[in-house]
CSV table of C-alpha atoms and ligand atoms in Angstrom, one decimal:
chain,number,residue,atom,x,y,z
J,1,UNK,CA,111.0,71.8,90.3
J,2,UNK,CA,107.6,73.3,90.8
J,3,UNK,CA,107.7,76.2,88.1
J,4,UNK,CA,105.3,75.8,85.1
J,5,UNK,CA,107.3,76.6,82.0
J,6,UNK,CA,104.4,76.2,79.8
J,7,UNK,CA,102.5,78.9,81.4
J,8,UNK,CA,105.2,81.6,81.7
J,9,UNK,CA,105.7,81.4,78.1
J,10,UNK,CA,101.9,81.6,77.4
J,11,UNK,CA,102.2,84.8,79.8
J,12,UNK,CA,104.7,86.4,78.6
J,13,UNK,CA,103.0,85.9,75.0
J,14,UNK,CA,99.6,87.6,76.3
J,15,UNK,CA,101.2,90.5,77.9
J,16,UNK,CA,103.8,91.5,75.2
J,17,UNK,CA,104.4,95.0,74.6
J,18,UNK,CA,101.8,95.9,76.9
J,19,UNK,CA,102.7,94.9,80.4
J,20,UNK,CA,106.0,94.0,82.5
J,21,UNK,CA,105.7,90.6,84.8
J,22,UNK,CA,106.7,90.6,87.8
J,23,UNK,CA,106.9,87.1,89.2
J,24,UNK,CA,106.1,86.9,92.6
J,25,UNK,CA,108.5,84.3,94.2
J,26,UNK,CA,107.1,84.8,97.9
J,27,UNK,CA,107.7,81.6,100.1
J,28,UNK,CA,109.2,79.8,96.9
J,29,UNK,CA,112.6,77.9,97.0
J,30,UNK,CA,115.4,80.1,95.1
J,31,UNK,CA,116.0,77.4,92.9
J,32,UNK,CA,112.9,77.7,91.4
J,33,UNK,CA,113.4,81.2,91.3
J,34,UNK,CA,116.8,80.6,89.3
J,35,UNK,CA,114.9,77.9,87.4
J,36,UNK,CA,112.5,80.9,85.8
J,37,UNK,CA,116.1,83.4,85.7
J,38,UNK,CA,117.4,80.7,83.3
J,39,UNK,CA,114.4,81.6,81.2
J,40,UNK,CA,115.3,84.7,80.7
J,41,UNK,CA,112.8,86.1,83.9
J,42,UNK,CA,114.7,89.1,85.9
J,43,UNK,CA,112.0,90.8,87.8
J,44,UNK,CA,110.9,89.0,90.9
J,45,UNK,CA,108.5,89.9,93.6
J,46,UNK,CA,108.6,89.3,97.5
J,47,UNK,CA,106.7,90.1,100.7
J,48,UNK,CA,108.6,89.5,103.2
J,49,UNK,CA,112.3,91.7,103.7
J,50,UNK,CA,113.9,89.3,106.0
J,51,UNK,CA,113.3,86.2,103.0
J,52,UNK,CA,114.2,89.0,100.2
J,53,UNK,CA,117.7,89.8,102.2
J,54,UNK,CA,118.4,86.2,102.0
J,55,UNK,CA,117.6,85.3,98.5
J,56,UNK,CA,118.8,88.3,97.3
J,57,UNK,CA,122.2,87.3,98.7
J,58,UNK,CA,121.6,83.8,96.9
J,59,UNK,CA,121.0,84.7,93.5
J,60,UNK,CA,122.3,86.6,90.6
J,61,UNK,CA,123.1,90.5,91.5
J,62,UNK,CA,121.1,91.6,88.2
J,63,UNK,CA,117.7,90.5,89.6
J,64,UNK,CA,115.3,93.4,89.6
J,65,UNK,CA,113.8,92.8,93.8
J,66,UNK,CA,110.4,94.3,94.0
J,67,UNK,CA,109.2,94.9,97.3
J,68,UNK,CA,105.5,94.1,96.8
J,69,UNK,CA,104.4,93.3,100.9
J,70,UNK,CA,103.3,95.4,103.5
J,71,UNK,CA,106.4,97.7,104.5
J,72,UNK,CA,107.4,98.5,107.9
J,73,UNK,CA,109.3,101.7,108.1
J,74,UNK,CA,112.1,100.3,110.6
J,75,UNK,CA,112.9,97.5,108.2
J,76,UNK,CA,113.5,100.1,104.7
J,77,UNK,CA,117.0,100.0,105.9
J,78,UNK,CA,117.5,96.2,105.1
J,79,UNK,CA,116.1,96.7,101.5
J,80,UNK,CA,117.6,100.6,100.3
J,81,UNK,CA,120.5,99.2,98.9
J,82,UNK,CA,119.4,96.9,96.6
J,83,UNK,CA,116.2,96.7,95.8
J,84,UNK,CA,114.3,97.7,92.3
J,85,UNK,CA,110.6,99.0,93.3
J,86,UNK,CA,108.8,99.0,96.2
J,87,UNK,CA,105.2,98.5,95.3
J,88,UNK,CA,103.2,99.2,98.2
J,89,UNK,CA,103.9,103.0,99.8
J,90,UNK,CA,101.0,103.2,101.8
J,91,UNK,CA,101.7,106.4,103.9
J,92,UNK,CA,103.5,109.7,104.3
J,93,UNK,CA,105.8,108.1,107.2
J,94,UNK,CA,107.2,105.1,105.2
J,95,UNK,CA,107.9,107.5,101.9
J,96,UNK,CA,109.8,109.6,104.1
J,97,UNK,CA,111.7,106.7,105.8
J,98,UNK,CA,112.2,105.3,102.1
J,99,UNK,CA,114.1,108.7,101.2
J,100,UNK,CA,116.3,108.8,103.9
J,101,UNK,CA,117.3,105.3,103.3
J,102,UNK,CA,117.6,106.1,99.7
J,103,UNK,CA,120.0,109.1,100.6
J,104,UNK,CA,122.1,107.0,102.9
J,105,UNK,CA,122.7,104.5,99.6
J,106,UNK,CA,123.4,106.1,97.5
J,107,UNK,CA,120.8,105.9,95.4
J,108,UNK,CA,117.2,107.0,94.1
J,109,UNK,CA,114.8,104.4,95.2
J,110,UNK,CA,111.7,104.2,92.4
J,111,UNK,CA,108.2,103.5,94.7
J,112,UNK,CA,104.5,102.9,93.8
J,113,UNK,CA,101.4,104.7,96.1
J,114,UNK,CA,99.3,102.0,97.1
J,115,UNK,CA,95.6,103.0,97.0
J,116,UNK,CA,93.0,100.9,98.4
J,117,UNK,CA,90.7,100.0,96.1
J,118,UNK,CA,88.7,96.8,97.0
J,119,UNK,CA,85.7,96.7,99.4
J,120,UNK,CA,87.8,94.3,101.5
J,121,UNK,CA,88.8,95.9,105.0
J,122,UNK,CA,91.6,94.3,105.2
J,123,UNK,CA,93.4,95.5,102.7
J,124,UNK,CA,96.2,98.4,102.7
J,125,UNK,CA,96.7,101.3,100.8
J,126,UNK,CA,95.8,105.4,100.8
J,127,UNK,CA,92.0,106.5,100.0
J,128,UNK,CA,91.4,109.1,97.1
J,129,UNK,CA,92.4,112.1,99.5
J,130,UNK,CA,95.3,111.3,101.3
J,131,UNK,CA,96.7,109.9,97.4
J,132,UNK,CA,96.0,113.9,96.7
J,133,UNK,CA,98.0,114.6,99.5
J,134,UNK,CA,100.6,112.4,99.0
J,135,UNK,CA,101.1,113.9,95.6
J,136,UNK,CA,100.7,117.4,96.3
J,137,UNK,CA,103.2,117.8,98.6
J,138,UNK,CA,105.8,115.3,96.2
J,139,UNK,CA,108.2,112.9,96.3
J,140,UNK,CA,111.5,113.6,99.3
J,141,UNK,CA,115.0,113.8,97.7
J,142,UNK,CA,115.5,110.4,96.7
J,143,UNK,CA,112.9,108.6,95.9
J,144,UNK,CA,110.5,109.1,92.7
J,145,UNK,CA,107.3,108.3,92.6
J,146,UNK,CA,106.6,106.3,89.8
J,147,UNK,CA,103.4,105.3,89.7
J,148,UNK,CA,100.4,103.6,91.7
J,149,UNK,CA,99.6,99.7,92.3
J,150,UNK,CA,96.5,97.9,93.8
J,151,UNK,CA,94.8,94.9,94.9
J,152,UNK,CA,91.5,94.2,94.1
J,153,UNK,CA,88.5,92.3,95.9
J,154,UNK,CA,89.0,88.7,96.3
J,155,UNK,CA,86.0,88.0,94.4
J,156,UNK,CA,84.9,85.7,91.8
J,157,UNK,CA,82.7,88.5,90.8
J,158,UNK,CA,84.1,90.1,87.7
J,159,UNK,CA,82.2,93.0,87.2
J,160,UNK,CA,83.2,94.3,91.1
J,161,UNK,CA,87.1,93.6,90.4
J,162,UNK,CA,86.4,95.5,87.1
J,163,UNK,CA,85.0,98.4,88.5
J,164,UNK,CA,88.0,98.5,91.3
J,165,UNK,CA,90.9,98.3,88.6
J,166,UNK,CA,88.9,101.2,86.3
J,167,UNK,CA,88.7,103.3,89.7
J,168,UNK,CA,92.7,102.6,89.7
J,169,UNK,CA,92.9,104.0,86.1
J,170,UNK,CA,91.1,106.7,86.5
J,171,UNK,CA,93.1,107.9,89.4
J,172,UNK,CA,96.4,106.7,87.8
J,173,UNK,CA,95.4,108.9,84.6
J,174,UNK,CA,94.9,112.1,86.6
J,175,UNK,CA,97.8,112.1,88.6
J,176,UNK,CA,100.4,110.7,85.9
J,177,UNK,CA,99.2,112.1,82.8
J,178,UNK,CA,102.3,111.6,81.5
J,179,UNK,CA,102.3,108.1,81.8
J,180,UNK,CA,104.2,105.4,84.6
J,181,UNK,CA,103.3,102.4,86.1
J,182,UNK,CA,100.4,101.0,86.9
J,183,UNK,CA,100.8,97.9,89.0
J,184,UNK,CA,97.6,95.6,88.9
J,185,UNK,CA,96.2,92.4,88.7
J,186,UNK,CA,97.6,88.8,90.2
J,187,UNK,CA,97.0,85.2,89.3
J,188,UNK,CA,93.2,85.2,89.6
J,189,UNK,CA,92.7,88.9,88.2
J,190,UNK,CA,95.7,90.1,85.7
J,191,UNK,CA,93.5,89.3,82.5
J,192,UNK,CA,91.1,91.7,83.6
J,193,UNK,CA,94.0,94.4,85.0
J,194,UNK,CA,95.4,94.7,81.9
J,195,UNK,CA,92.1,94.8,79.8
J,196,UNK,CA,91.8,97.9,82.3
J,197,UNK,CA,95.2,99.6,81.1
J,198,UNK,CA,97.3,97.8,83.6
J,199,UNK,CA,101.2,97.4,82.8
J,200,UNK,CA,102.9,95.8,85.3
J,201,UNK,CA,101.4,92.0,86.9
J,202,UNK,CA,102.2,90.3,90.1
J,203,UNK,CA,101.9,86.6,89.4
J,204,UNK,CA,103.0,84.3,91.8
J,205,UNK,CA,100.9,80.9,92.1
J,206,UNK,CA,100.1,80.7,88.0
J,207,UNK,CA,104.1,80.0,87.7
J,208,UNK,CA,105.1,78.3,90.6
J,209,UNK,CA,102.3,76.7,92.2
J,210,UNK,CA,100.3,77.6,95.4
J,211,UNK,CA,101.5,78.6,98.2
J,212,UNK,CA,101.6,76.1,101.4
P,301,PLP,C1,101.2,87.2,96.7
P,301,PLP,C2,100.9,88.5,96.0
P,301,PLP,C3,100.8,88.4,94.6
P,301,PLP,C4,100.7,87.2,93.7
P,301,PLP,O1,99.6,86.5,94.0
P,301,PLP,P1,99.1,85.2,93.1
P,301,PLP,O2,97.7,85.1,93.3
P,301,PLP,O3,99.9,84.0,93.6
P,301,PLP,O4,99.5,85.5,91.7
P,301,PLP,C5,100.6,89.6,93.9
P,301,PLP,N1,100.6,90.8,94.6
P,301,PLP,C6,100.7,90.9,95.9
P,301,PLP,C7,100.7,92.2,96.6
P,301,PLP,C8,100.9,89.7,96.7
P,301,PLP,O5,101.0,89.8,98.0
């Protein structure tokens, strides 16, 4: 078993009563996912909907799936039913697609915008005006908007990552002044996220190793 015991505790200890973890379990065995539910861990993260179907289907039915990859709208379908909070709503399309799915569920799907905030190209997410946009004309029946997540720079930098997760704040602030979640900060970066009024973290390789 590859997860790190030692260091989930010490994380959980750091982030009490101020952030959720989300454990990102991307490419990772289930049983090391079930080795980290035994502790008491419910929300997991994954990429990829095809490897979500599956280990959803594997594990216990009172996992809280995040959807934390790059969404395609044609695949929603395979997610709707189950899954807890999809992280990275990136455009107008896909929020739609994610409310028609929800409706033919059942259910109210709970979704983050994802704004792009690092200097890195490559990166997804909506800029400062189409956010506006997407929260002027609101949420479809079905799905709520709960709040915004991000990625920062893959820098060693500090003072640049800094900079993007205040940028986040600031826009999280205006557009849920009455509070939500604010999804930032990974492995390499959650410290930082959380000094910056971050309360939800994405950590994957701190718990169970790199990825191959
Ligand atoms: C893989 C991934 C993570 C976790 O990254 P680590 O560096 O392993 O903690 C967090 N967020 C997103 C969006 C990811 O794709």
């Amino acid at each position: 078993m590859s997860v790190n015991v030692e260091k989930y505790r010490e994380i959980l200890a750091e982030l009490q009563g101020k952030a959720q973890l989300v454990a990102v379990s991307k490419t990772k065995p289930s049983e090391d996912i079930r080795a980290l539910y035994d502790l008491g861990q419910r929300d997991f993260g994954e990429n990829y909907v095809q490897e979500l179907v599956d280990k959803q289907g594997q594990l216990p039915a009172d996992i809280r799936w995040h959807f934390i990859g790059h969404l395609q709208s044609n695949k929603v379908k395979y997610i709707a039913p189950f899954v807890h909070l999809i992280h990275g709503v990136d455009s107008d399309r896909l929020l739609k697609e994610i409310g028609k799915q929800a409706v033919k569920a059942g259910r109210t799907m709970d979704v983050l915008l994802q704004v792009h905030i690092a200097r890195e190209e490559t990166k997804f997410g909506l800029d400062d005006a189409e956010l506006a946009a997407v929260m002027q004309a609101g949420a479809p029946v079905g799905v709520r908007i709960r709040g915004l997540m991000g990625m920062a720079s893959n820098t060693e930098d500090q003072e640049v990552v800094r900079t993007e997760f205040r940028q986040l704040k600031t826009l999280f602030d205006r557009f849920f002044p009455a509070g939500g979640l604010l999804s930032m900060g990974m492995s390499a970066d959650y410290p930082l996220a959380m000094a910056e009024g971050g309360n939800m973290v994405r950590i994957g390789s701190l718990l169970f190793g790199k990825r191959g």
